[in-house]
Amino acid sequence: MRMPRLTAFLTATAVFVSAFTFAAQAAEEVHVLNWKGYGADEPWAVANFEKATGYKVVNDFFNSEQEMLTKLRTNPGLYDVVMINAAFNDQAMAGKLIQPIDTSKLSNYADIAKDKAGSPMLNHDGKVYGVPWVWGLTALAINEKSFDKPPTSIAEMWDPAHKGRVIIRDDAVEAVQFGAIASGQNINDIKDMGAVKAKLTSLMPQIKTFWSSENDWNQMVASNQIDIGTYWSGSADRAKTHFKLPVSLVIPQEGAVAWLDAFSIPAGSKNVAGAEAFINYMIDPKFYVEWVTKVGAPVSANTKAVEALPEDAFNRKVMGSPEVAKRIQFQAPVTDEQREKYLALWQELKVNVK
Amino acid sequence: MAEQLATGSRRGLRPALPLLLPAYLWLTVAIFLPLSAMVFFSFMTDLPLAGKEWSFTLGNYAAFFSQSLYLTLLLASLRLGLEVTLWCVVIGYPAAYVLAKVLKGRSREAIFLLVILPFWSNGLVRIFSWAMVLREGGILDITLNAVLPFKINIDLMYSYPAVIIGLVHSYVPYMVLTCYLTLQAIDDSLIEAGRSLGASRLQMLKRVIIPLSMPGLIAGAALIFVPVVGSFMEPRILGGRTGTFYGTVIEDQFVAVFNWPLGAALSFILLAVVLVILALAAPVLRRAG
């Protein structure tokens, strides 16, 4: 009685162990860390990529850049591809969270706009730590039902007519930079924090709630609870194209914050070849055109991808216009010291609402 | 006699060990170890990840006292805890009394099920369903306007009352359950004796029923107060711009700015404050009981 039971136990263990090693060997998986609903997790895109390469895509998501960094720090070796805002690339590299990328493996890399590919935020010591993917704006978006004619000024957010129907993102850096634009300052070199604070303090009573994901924003518009708020250009496009919501983007005359999103390969990735294939697919014009048409997206960093869009497409006509280029300010890296200062200000503002 | 007792208890402990072991092993592994790691973190300048420099410091605890922000938030959270507990007593205690002393058989089971039901649904689902009910143009707004002859505008979403409503809904079953247990244990003959001696209903409540059910009330209050003070999910989703509380700031430290040491220190300050409050309240409540 005893022996068979032991044998059975051993067999069971052996089966388990081999199942695990099998799972580990079948690691032709590409683990991707990105915002939810941001291109990399589109079912058709994943299916196309998997069919073309044989890799399996496993998506994981974050709700803030800090959460993304936390996930990289606490799960070394889990992710193969991570989407990082260029302004955070520095910090990820300094924390040894990402590794240099061999761009010769990416056939589409040569088509990336030179100013984006050569960005000092993504290149360190002559090595490439991030492949520019898309860029866009943190500007304003409006609920079309609440406006006869789209506003042109950022001051619309402070209009008493919209009291309790304004929304901004719960993010200290974004809020402070938005305050800098509203007070006519350079977002990367804020001289007068007092002015930013005063602007944001007077904005607080206007606010309905804070948003943290696209879904929050879209739901507020769908239930007609807001008129205007800060939003990302790609998300506004997606809300309109994909979710058929009455949302349109406004690039205020005072300016807007521009950001560049790039793909990196985390240090300790178990599938670098798969990661390279995935990144190359993400910057491919074919993927981009399909993404814009089906879902809505920010502006591709790949010049050929933008040229593949119709002449009058928003991402080509408006976002590519020199007049808009003059108004926008690209986000530079924020130091830990600045971030803590911004967070303290933001928390103070939120507490004083009580 | 003493010897006998001692051997008796020793004999009692040894067979009991295998029964106790799983629970204590679990407590050690799942609670004590992570918690002591957090205590350790709370005295560090930075997390020792990716070869970062760190040293011991009291700075995280000092941060609490150097800014009025944290104290303001802690007071707001304590007030929230008190208000939610109070509402749970107001709503839960009468329900528990009816369940224990008035209803019998099937109807008791049915009502009991309704009380427990919120427990079986996911917390996030509960909160999001409240969001649908409370917002402008939501279920409550539409229903009231359909019934009432005059027009009213109900928009409770993203406000302090919304946070209270969400939290009371989540925690009222604790109060009902703990009070039900003590109320049910009250001997009916005591109530009959009181009545026959001419006590009014109010006197009965004040002199017999509340004192005898005090342990249940206290247990329920403690079970509710402690988690509510540290709550962050309900305030964040239902509170909107007024939803910043001590719990949400701790969550921010862990999730948003990756300052685990400060988050841990803030958590332990909260733990200390809650323990002090419970310790101060214990003798008062025991005397009341």
XYZ file of C-alpha atoms in Angstrom:
643
model
C 0.000 0.000 0.000
C 2.747 2.311 1.014
C 4.935 1.979 -2.064
C 2.293 2.626 -4.710
C 1.162 5.668 -2.813
C 4.700 6.999 -2.686
C 5.169 6.232 -6.354
C 1.947 7.970 -7.160
C 3.076 10.952 -5.155
C 6.441 11.027 -6.899
C 4.822 10.699 -10.302
C 2.458 13.507 -9.488
C 5.366 15.679 -8.407
C 7.317 14.803 -11.531
C 4.349 15.666 -13.719
C 3.961 18.969 -11.928
C 7.618 19.819 -12.221
C 7.753 18.946 -15.898
C 4.598 20.961 -16.477
C 6.290 23.924 -14.891
C 9.521 23.529 -16.838
C 7.474 23.106 -19.977
C 5.693 26.336 -19.228
C 9.035 27.999 -18.611
C 10.503 26.669 -21.846
C 7.484 27.781 -23.809
C 8.582 31.293 -22.847
C 8.121 32.536 -26.345
C 5.931 35.041 -24.600
C 6.414 38.774 -24.883
C 5.329 40.518 -21.691
C 4.296 44.084 -22.443
C 3.734 46.820 -19.864
C 1.724 49.795 -21.093
C -1.322 51.971 -20.404
C -4.572 50.069 -20.869
C -6.241 50.602 -24.227
C -3.102 52.182 -25.657
C -2.375 50.350 -28.898
C -0.276 47.474 -27.627
C -3.303 45.604 -26.281
C -5.600 46.016 -29.296
C -6.868 42.466 -29.967
C -6.426 42.751 -33.743
C -2.888 44.083 -33.326
C -1.954 41.302 -30.906
C -3.459 38.714 -33.260
C -1.572 40.112 -36.281
C 1.696 40.179 -34.403
C 1.259 36.688 -33.016
C 0.400 35.316 -36.453
C 3.379 37.009 -38.078
C 5.999 36.076 -35.482
C 4.718 33.130 -33.460
C 5.284 34.953 -30.179
C 2.514 35.195 -27.630
C 1.759 38.647 -26.213
C 0.944 39.026 -22.522
C -0.238 42.512 -21.613
C 0.007 44.170 -18.225
C -1.012 47.710 -17.406
C -0.202 50.710 -15.237
C -2.198 53.762 -14.179
C 0.636 56.204 -13.643
C 4.283 56.484 -14.625
C 5.228 55.935 -11.002
C 3.247 52.712 -10.924
C 5.064 51.616 -14.074
C 8.439 52.236 -12.401
C 7.217 50.427 -9.288
C 6.206 47.405 -11.348
C 9.599 47.326 -13.087
C 11.439 47.589 -9.786
C 9.427 44.958 -7.959
C 9.212 42.414 -10.837
C 12.695 42.220 -12.368
C 12.776 39.864 -15.353
C 9.009 39.713 -15.791
C 8.577 42.237 -18.602
C 10.115 42.259 -22.080
C 8.712 45.520 -23.417
C 7.769 48.634 -21.498
C 6.264 51.859 -22.752
C 7.908 54.825 -21.054
C 7.217 58.523 -21.438
C 10.546 59.953 -22.644
C 10.642 62.302 -19.655
C 10.903 59.252 -17.394
C 13.470 57.401 -19.500
C 16.329 59.039 -17.604
C 15.001 57.864 -14.282
C 14.407 54.310 -15.528
C 17.921 54.157 -16.962
C 19.527 55.577 -13.817
C 17.670 52.950 -11.783
C 19.107 50.252 -14.112
C 15.576 49.227 -15.004
C 16.050 49.251 -18.787
C 18.785 48.110 -21.159
C 20.289 49.555 -24.359
C 18.474 48.609 -27.566
C 20.193 47.294 -30.695
C 18.356 49.433 -33.243
C 19.900 47.535 -36.165
C 17.371 44.796 -35.385
C 14.476 47.201 -35.966
C 13.842 47.640 -39.681
C 11.481 50.577 -39.102
C 13.847 52.527 -36.860
C 15.415 54.421 -39.799
C 12.073 56.058 -40.615
C 11.645 57.651 -37.205
C 11.828 61.464 -37.287
C 15.415 62.495 -36.589
C 14.515 64.981 -33.850
C 12.597 62.265 -31.976
C 15.106 59.441 -32.470
C 17.968 61.724 -31.489
C 16.214 63.069 -28.409
C 18.724 63.414 -25.558
C 16.046 62.009 -23.279
C 16.268 58.606 -25.005
C 19.990 58.451 -25.779
C 22.600 58.059 -23.098
C 26.350 57.578 -23.719
C 25.716 56.914 -27.390
C 23.309 54.095 -26.630
C 19.606 54.047 -27.429
C 17.411 53.377 -24.402
C 14.058 54.148 -25.984
C 12.485 53.792 -29.421
C 10.141 56.740 -30.082
C 6.648 55.448 -30.730
C 4.091 58.222 -30.694
C 3.872 61.777 -29.445
C 0.912 63.868 -28.471
C -0.384 66.659 -26.322
C -1.858 67.123 -22.919
C -4.320 69.760 -23.981
C -7.991 70.416 -23.366
C -10.922 68.360 -24.543
C -14.524 69.463 -24.531
C -17.902 67.829 -24.310
C -19.363 69.017 -27.631
C -22.864 69.071 -26.150
C -21.852 71.941 -23.852
C -20.362 74.255 -26.471
C -21.788 75.860 -29.606
C -18.322 76.846 -30.710
C -15.082 75.307 -29.373
C -13.224 77.628 -26.973
C -9.751 78.856 -27.869
C -8.359 79.857 -24.502
C -7.297 77.877 -21.473
C -9.200 80.468 -19.393
C -12.402 78.607 -20.310
C -11.567 76.185 -17.474
C -12.024 79.041 -14.980
C -15.331 80.252 -16.463
C -17.988 80.199 -13.693
C -20.417 78.791 -16.267
C -18.539 75.484 -15.989
C -18.430 75.379 -12.193
C -18.515 71.761 -11.026
C -18.170 70.499 -14.596
C -14.405 70.647 -15.051
C -12.080 67.658 -14.759
C -8.313 67.381 -14.469
C -5.974 64.451 -13.988
C -4.909 63.443 -10.506
C -1.220 63.890 -11.239
C 1.008 66.413 -9.510
C 3.416 67.000 -12.417
C 0.673 67.352 -14.991
C -1.325 69.707 -12.786
C 1.665 71.940 -12.050
C 2.725 72.074 -15.710
C -0.830 72.905 -16.676
C -0.785 75.705 -14.107
C 2.488 76.921 -15.631
C 0.910 77.190 -19.081
C -2.127 78.947 -17.653
C 0.164 81.480 -15.979
C 2.232 81.934 -19.140
C 5.399 80.140 -18.025
C 7.822 77.599 -19.451
C 6.749 74.165 -18.180
C 10.346 72.980 -17.843
C 11.587 76.050 -16.022
C 8.873 77.321 -13.718
C 10.091 80.590 -12.185
C 6.974 81.677 -10.333
C 5.487 78.766 -8.363
C 3.276 81.252 -6.531
C 1.467 82.083 -9.759
C 0.964 78.385 -10.521
C -0.415 77.828 -7.047
C -2.776 80.774 -7.303
C -4.055 79.583 -10.684
C -4.664 76.034 -9.472
C -6.219 77.191 -6.203
C -8.812 79.175 -8.099
C -9.407 76.206 -10.380
C -10.194 73.775 -7.551
C -13.800 74.906 -6.894
C -14.545 74.412 -10.600
C -13.550 70.752 -10.502
C -15.989 67.871 -10.439
C -13.495 65.118 -9.793
C -10.021 63.947 -10.819
C -9.496 61.415 -13.548
C -6.786 58.793 -13.644
C -7.622 56.684 -16.676
C -9.169 57.277 -20.104
C -12.136 55.259 -18.963
C -12.888 57.791 -16.195
C -12.886 60.659 -18.672
C -15.032 58.903 -21.238
C -17.593 57.823 -18.656
C -17.946 61.389 -17.390
C -18.700 62.589 -20.900
C -20.985 59.659 -21.679
C -23.109 60.532 -18.638
C -22.886 64.240 -19.512
C -21.325 65.234 -16.201
C -18.515 67.458 -17.461
C -17.997 70.269 -19.985
C -14.252 70.593 -20.272
C -11.043 69.171 -18.903
C -7.421 68.327 -19.515
C -7.002 65.322 -21.788
C -4.448 63.579 -23.959
C -4.695 64.144 -27.714
C -4.658 60.441 -28.582
C -7.308 59.684 -25.976
C -9.596 62.424 -27.267
C -9.210 60.992 -30.766
C -10.007 57.518 -29.436
C -13.051 58.768 -27.521
C -14.408 60.235 -30.737
C -13.424 57.529 -33.246
C -13.807 54.393 -31.216
C -16.335 55.218 -28.514
C -18.360 57.668 -30.643
C -18.462 60.201 -27.826
C -19.046 63.942 -28.380
C -15.449 64.820 -27.555
C -13.113 67.144 -29.408
C -9.603 68.280 -28.694
C -8.752 71.942 -28.162
C -5.178 73.186 -28.406
C -5.450 76.434 -26.451
C -3.719 79.559 -27.731
C -1.662 79.669 -24.504
C -0.054 76.371 -25.455
C -0.077 72.732 -24.415
C 2.246 70.142 -22.902
C 3.743 67.790 -25.474
C 5.070 64.365 -24.583
C 6.909 61.651 -26.407
C 6.161 58.008 -25.642
C 8.829 55.429 -26.373
C 9.331 51.688 -26.040
C 12.154 50.281 -23.956
C 13.384 46.820 -23.072
C 13.584 46.192 -19.321
C 16.867 44.965 -17.879
C 16.707 41.199 -17.382
C 14.168 40.622 -20.151
C 13.969 36.904 -20.954
C 12.948 37.435 -24.565
C 14.900 40.314 -26.097
C 14.356 39.026 -29.663
C 10.601 38.947 -29.072
C 10.754 42.435 -27.581
C 12.583 43.778 -30.638
C 10.050 42.166 -32.960
C 7.189 43.665 -30.959
C 8.670 47.173 -30.881
C 9.355 47.031 -34.605
C 5.752 46.014 -35.188
C 4.498 48.882 -33.011
C 6.365 51.502 -35.091
C 5.289 49.953 -38.390
C 3.185 52.239 -40.654
C 0.696 49.434 -41.299
C -0.079 48.999 -37.629
C -0.280 52.768 -37.138
C -2.748 53.451 -39.957
C -4.977 50.641 -38.751
C -4.743 51.942 -35.170
C -5.736 55.479 -36.198
C -8.597 54.345 -38.425
C -10.079 51.731 -36.163
C -9.435 53.180 -32.729
C -7.814 56.612 -32.757
C -4.243 57.337 -31.716
C -1.645 60.063 -31.051
C 0.875 61.049 -33.730
C 3.385 58.425 -34.799
C 7.085 59.233 -34.458
C 7.581 57.319 -37.704
C 7.417 59.874 -40.546
C 6.371 57.225 -43.070
C 3.517 56.207 -40.792
C 2.174 59.769 -40.609
C 2.548 60.178 -44.384
C 0.448 57.058 -44.815
C -2.522 58.880 -43.246
C -5.019 60.758 -45.431
C -4.046 64.362 -46.235
C -6.734 65.882 -43.990
C -6.315 63.568 -40.979
C -6.169 65.424 -37.657
C -2.867 63.800 -36.733
C -1.349 64.962 -40.031
C -3.026 68.295 -40.697
C -3.435 69.877 -37.243
C -0.772 68.137 -35.186
C 1.730 68.435 -38.005
C 1.075 72.119 -38.677
C 3.940 74.527 -37.933
C 1.488 76.854 -36.198
C 0.743 74.179 -33.563
C 4.415 73.235 -33.311
C 5.159 76.802 -32.215
C 2.676 76.685 -29.353
C 3.542 73.375 -27.754
C 6.235 72.739 -25.150
C 7.910 69.316 -24.948
C 8.140 67.881 -21.458
C 11.703 67.504 -20.151
C 12.691 65.112 -17.357
C 11.566 66.158 -13.897
C 14.010 65.667 -11.032
C 12.991 63.847 -7.848
C 13.363 67.101 -5.952
C 10.977 68.919 -8.308
C 8.548 66.015 -8.254
C 8.408 66.053 -4.463
C 7.859 69.809 -4.502
C 5.047 69.445 -7.059
C 3.470 66.621 -5.080
C 3.546 68.648 -1.869
C 1.833 71.539 -3.660
C -0.732 69.250 -5.256
C -1.545 67.499 -1.968
C -1.878 70.838 -0.229
C -4.323 72.014 -2.884
C -6.369 68.845 -2.592
C -6.495 69.029 1.195
C -7.489 72.691 1.222
C -10.580 71.809 -0.806
C -12.070 70.232 2.311
C -4.474 21.898 44.001
C -2.161 24.361 42.293
C 0.000 21.518 41.071
C -3.003 19.727 39.756
C -4.081 22.802 37.872
C -0.623 23.279 36.418
C -0.358 19.726 35.121
C -3.898 19.970 33.907
C -3.144 23.034 31.841
C 0.097 21.536 30.578
C -1.734 18.447 29.530
C -4.277 20.744 27.941
C -1.701 22.692 25.954
C 0.251 19.842 24.391
C -2.662 18.144 22.596
C -3.870 21.579 21.625
C -0.591 22.447 19.896
C -1.305 20.732 16.564
C -4.604 22.559 16.519
C -3.033 25.938 17.227
C -0.008 25.503 15.007
C -1.582 26.168 11.581
C -3.176 29.396 12.772
C -0.003 30.694 14.405
C 2.175 29.587 11.534
C -0.131 31.430 9.176
C -0.141 34.537 11.367
C 3.647 34.498 11.540
C 4.181 34.058 7.823
C 1.360 36.153 6.464
C 1.121 38.976 8.966
C 4.050 39.209 11.319
C 6.858 38.937 8.751
C 5.535 41.460 6.178
C 4.540 43.796 8.977
C 7.995 43.727 10.522
C 9.466 44.342 7.069
C 7.237 47.420 6.863
C 8.414 48.606 10.289
C 11.965 48.231 8.973
C 11.140 50.165 5.777
C 9.589 52.985 7.745
C 12.989 53.799 9.268
C 14.845 53.779 5.944
C 15.736 56.706 3.711
C 15.139 54.728 0.518
C 14.342 51.200 -0.602
C 17.469 49.096 -1.164
C 16.500 48.313 -4.760
C 18.826 48.460 -7.740
C 21.777 49.218 -5.493
C 20.373 52.451 -4.131
C 22.075 53.991 -1.120
C 20.062 53.917 2.072
C 20.475 54.511 5.759
C 18.371 54.577 8.888
C 16.400 57.689 9.637
C 13.557 59.030 11.709
C 12.784 61.468 8.913
C 9.692 59.630 7.699
C 8.077 59.982 11.093
C 9.278 63.559 11.376
C 7.602 64.307 8.022
C 4.237 63.653 9.641
C 4.842 66.327 12.256
C 6.605 68.837 10.030
C 3.585 69.404 7.801
C 0.094 70.243 8.964
C -1.180 68.394 5.896
C -0.949 64.900 7.414
C -2.497 65.904 10.725
C -5.400 67.619 8.942
C -5.977 64.506 6.888
C -5.695 62.189 9.876
C -8.316 64.239 11.734
C -10.570 64.167 8.677
C -10.184 60.379 8.477
C -10.919 59.957 12.191
C -14.045 62.068 11.776
C -15.035 59.937 8.813
C -14.517 56.798 10.913
C -16.678 58.184 13.741
C -19.477 59.282 11.442
C -19.587 55.991 9.564
C -19.575 54.034 12.842
C -22.380 56.195 14.193
C -24.532 55.665 11.119
C -23.840 51.935 11.265
C -25.115 51.890 14.866
C -28.200 53.928 13.956
C -29.038 51.669 11.036
C -27.625 48.349 12.189
C -28.717 48.157 15.836
C -32.505 48.354 15.302
C -32.201 45.844 12.485
C -30.247 43.486 14.733
C -32.876 43.895 17.473
C -35.713 43.030 15.119
C -33.784 40.048 13.791
C -32.962 38.747 17.254
C -36.172 39.437 19.162
C -39.069 40.044 16.802
C -38.680 37.869 13.724
C -38.692 34.095 13.941
C -38.156 31.224 11.515
C -38.313 31.777 7.764
C -38.747 35.534 7.791
C -35.693 35.871 10.041
C -33.626 33.804 7.602
C -34.822 35.882 4.675
C -33.983 39.208 6.325
C -30.682 37.845 7.539
C -29.775 36.911 3.995
C -30.511 40.448 2.833
C -28.190 41.813 5.499
C -25.347 39.480 4.570
C -25.781 39.929 0.820
C -23.427 42.926 0.459
C -20.663 40.716 1.875
C -20.909 38.397 -1.079
C -20.426 41.030 -3.728
C -17.103 42.525 -4.677
C -16.251 45.854 -3.060
C -15.490 47.605 -6.334
C -18.755 46.426 -7.869
C -20.619 47.857 -4.875
C -18.905 51.219 -5.201
C -19.463 51.510 -8.920
C -23.124 50.628 -8.511
C -23.368 53.460 -5.992
C -21.790 55.721 -8.583
C -24.622 54.898 -10.966
C -27.236 55.556 -8.309
C -25.877 58.784 -6.854
C -24.793 60.819 -9.831
C -26.788 63.558 -11.536
C -29.126 61.859 -13.989
C -28.507 58.630 -12.087
C -31.025 56.149 -10.777
C -31.857 58.088 -7.601
C -32.209 61.384 -9.453
C -34.513 59.943 -12.118
C -36.645 57.943 -9.691
C -37.214 60.821 -7.265
C -38.068 63.215 -10.076
C -40.499 60.708 -11.534
C -42.302 60.318 -8.200
C -42.170 63.830 -6.753
C -44.412 66.569 -8.131
C -41.670 69.202 -7.997
C -38.247 69.186 -9.641
C -35.236 68.433 -7.478
C -31.657 68.013 -8.466
C -29.914 65.071 -6.837
C -26.218 64.937 -7.437
C -24.564 63.298 -4.471
C -21.725 61.796 -6.457
C -18.218 63.100 -5.721
C -19.094 64.507 -2.339
C -18.525 63.739 1.327
C -22.047 62.272 1.764
C -21.342 59.872 -1.103
C -18.270 58.573 0.721
C -20.329 58.115 3.905
C -23.098 56.304 2.035
C -20.671 53.964 0.302
C -18.786 53.142 3.490
C -21.900 52.680 5.650
C -23.288 50.313 3.051
C -20.097 48.267 3.083
C -19.751 48.073 6.848
C -23.263 47.953 8.289
C -23.407 44.105 8.160
C -20.601 43.946 10.747
C -22.721 45.944 13.177
C -25.837 43.880 12.508
C -23.986 40.602 12.984
C -22.150 41.490 16.202
C -25.233 43.111 17.785
C -27.458 40.242 16.667
C -25.263 37.735 18.469
C -25.351 39.593 21.803
C -29.016 40.557 21.518
C -30.026 36.989 20.809
C -28.192 35.829 23.913
C -30.343 38.074 26.149
C -32.743 35.872 28.064
C -36.342 36.717 27.137
C -37.376 36.194 30.730
C -35.272 39.228 31.722
C -37.306 41.354 29.356
C -40.547 39.846 30.643
C -39.446 40.456 34.241
C -38.678 44.082 33.438
C -42.042 44.564 31.806
C -43.906 42.933 34.699
C -42.110 45.269 37.109
C -43.527 48.202 35.191
C -40.557 49.396 33.141
C -41.452 51.457 30.097
C -40.073 50.491 26.675
C -37.474 53.260 26.853
C -36.423 52.218 30.354
C -36.134 48.609 29.226
C -33.908 49.679 26.357
C -31.724 51.885 28.532
C -31.429 49.683 31.608
C -31.541 46.145 30.222
C -31.138 45.718 26.493
C -28.383 48.213 25.625
C -26.173 47.329 28.625
C -26.487 43.622 27.913
C -25.731 44.030 24.231
C -22.842 46.457 24.830
C -20.110 43.904 23.979
C -21.656 43.471 20.536
C -21.896 47.207 19.977
C -18.280 47.717 21.001
C -17.023 44.854 18.865
C -18.998 46.138 15.887
C -17.787 49.704 16.377
C -14.145 48.605 16.562
C -14.549 46.361 13.517
C -15.925 49.301 11.535
C -13.934 52.243 12.876
C -10.479 50.792 12.271
C -10.770 49.928 8.561
C -12.803 53.053 7.757
C -10.097 55.360 9.129
C -7.627 53.807 6.713
C -10.023 53.411 3.774
C -8.912 54.732 0.397
C -10.927 53.045 -2.340
C -14.333 54.467 -1.427
C -13.090 58.050 -0.858
C -11.120 57.997 -4.089
C -13.968 56.792 -6.290
C -16.977 58.380 -4.578
C -15.350 61.457 -3.059
C -14.109 63.202 -6.204
C -12.186 66.339 -5.382
C -13.134 66.077 -1.708
C -11.962 62.469 -1.567
C -8.475 63.067 -0.211
C -8.076 61.279 3.111
C -5.260 59.832 5.172
C -5.736 56.442 3.489
C -5.543 57.870 -0.034
C -2.313 59.709 0.823
C -0.779 56.456 2.096
C -1.904 54.723 -1.095
C -0.301 57.522 -3.141
C 3.000 56.984 -1.350
C 2.989 53.304 -2.245
C 1.487 53.382 -5.726
C 1.987 56.833 -7.195
C 5.306 58.191 -5.907
C 7.011 54.971 -4.790
C 7.938 56.355 -1.393
C 7.387 53.140 0.582
C 9.314 54.346 3.650
C 7.049 57.385 4.075
C 3.933 55.316 3.300
C 4.955 52.737 5.915
C 5.687 55.433 8.507
C 2.307 57.078 7.886
C 0.608 53.670 8.244
C 2.260 52.987 11.578
C 1.349 56.433 12.877
C -2.233 55.616 11.951
C -1.969 52.248 13.686
C -0.592 53.918 16.818
C -3.331 56.563 16.861
C -6.054 53.961 16.402
C -4.598 51.788 19.180
C -4.439 54.777 21.528
C -8.045 55.654 20.764
C -9.198 52.064 21.361
C -7.174 51.876 24.578
C -8.646 55.153 25.845
C -12.149 54.122 24.857
C -11.955 50.629 26.387
C -12.345 51.516 30.112
C -15.056 54.087 29.384
C -17.015 51.617 27.320
C -16.444 48.803 29.793
C -17.853 50.964 32.590
C -20.800 51.799 30.408
C -21.257 48.089 29.828
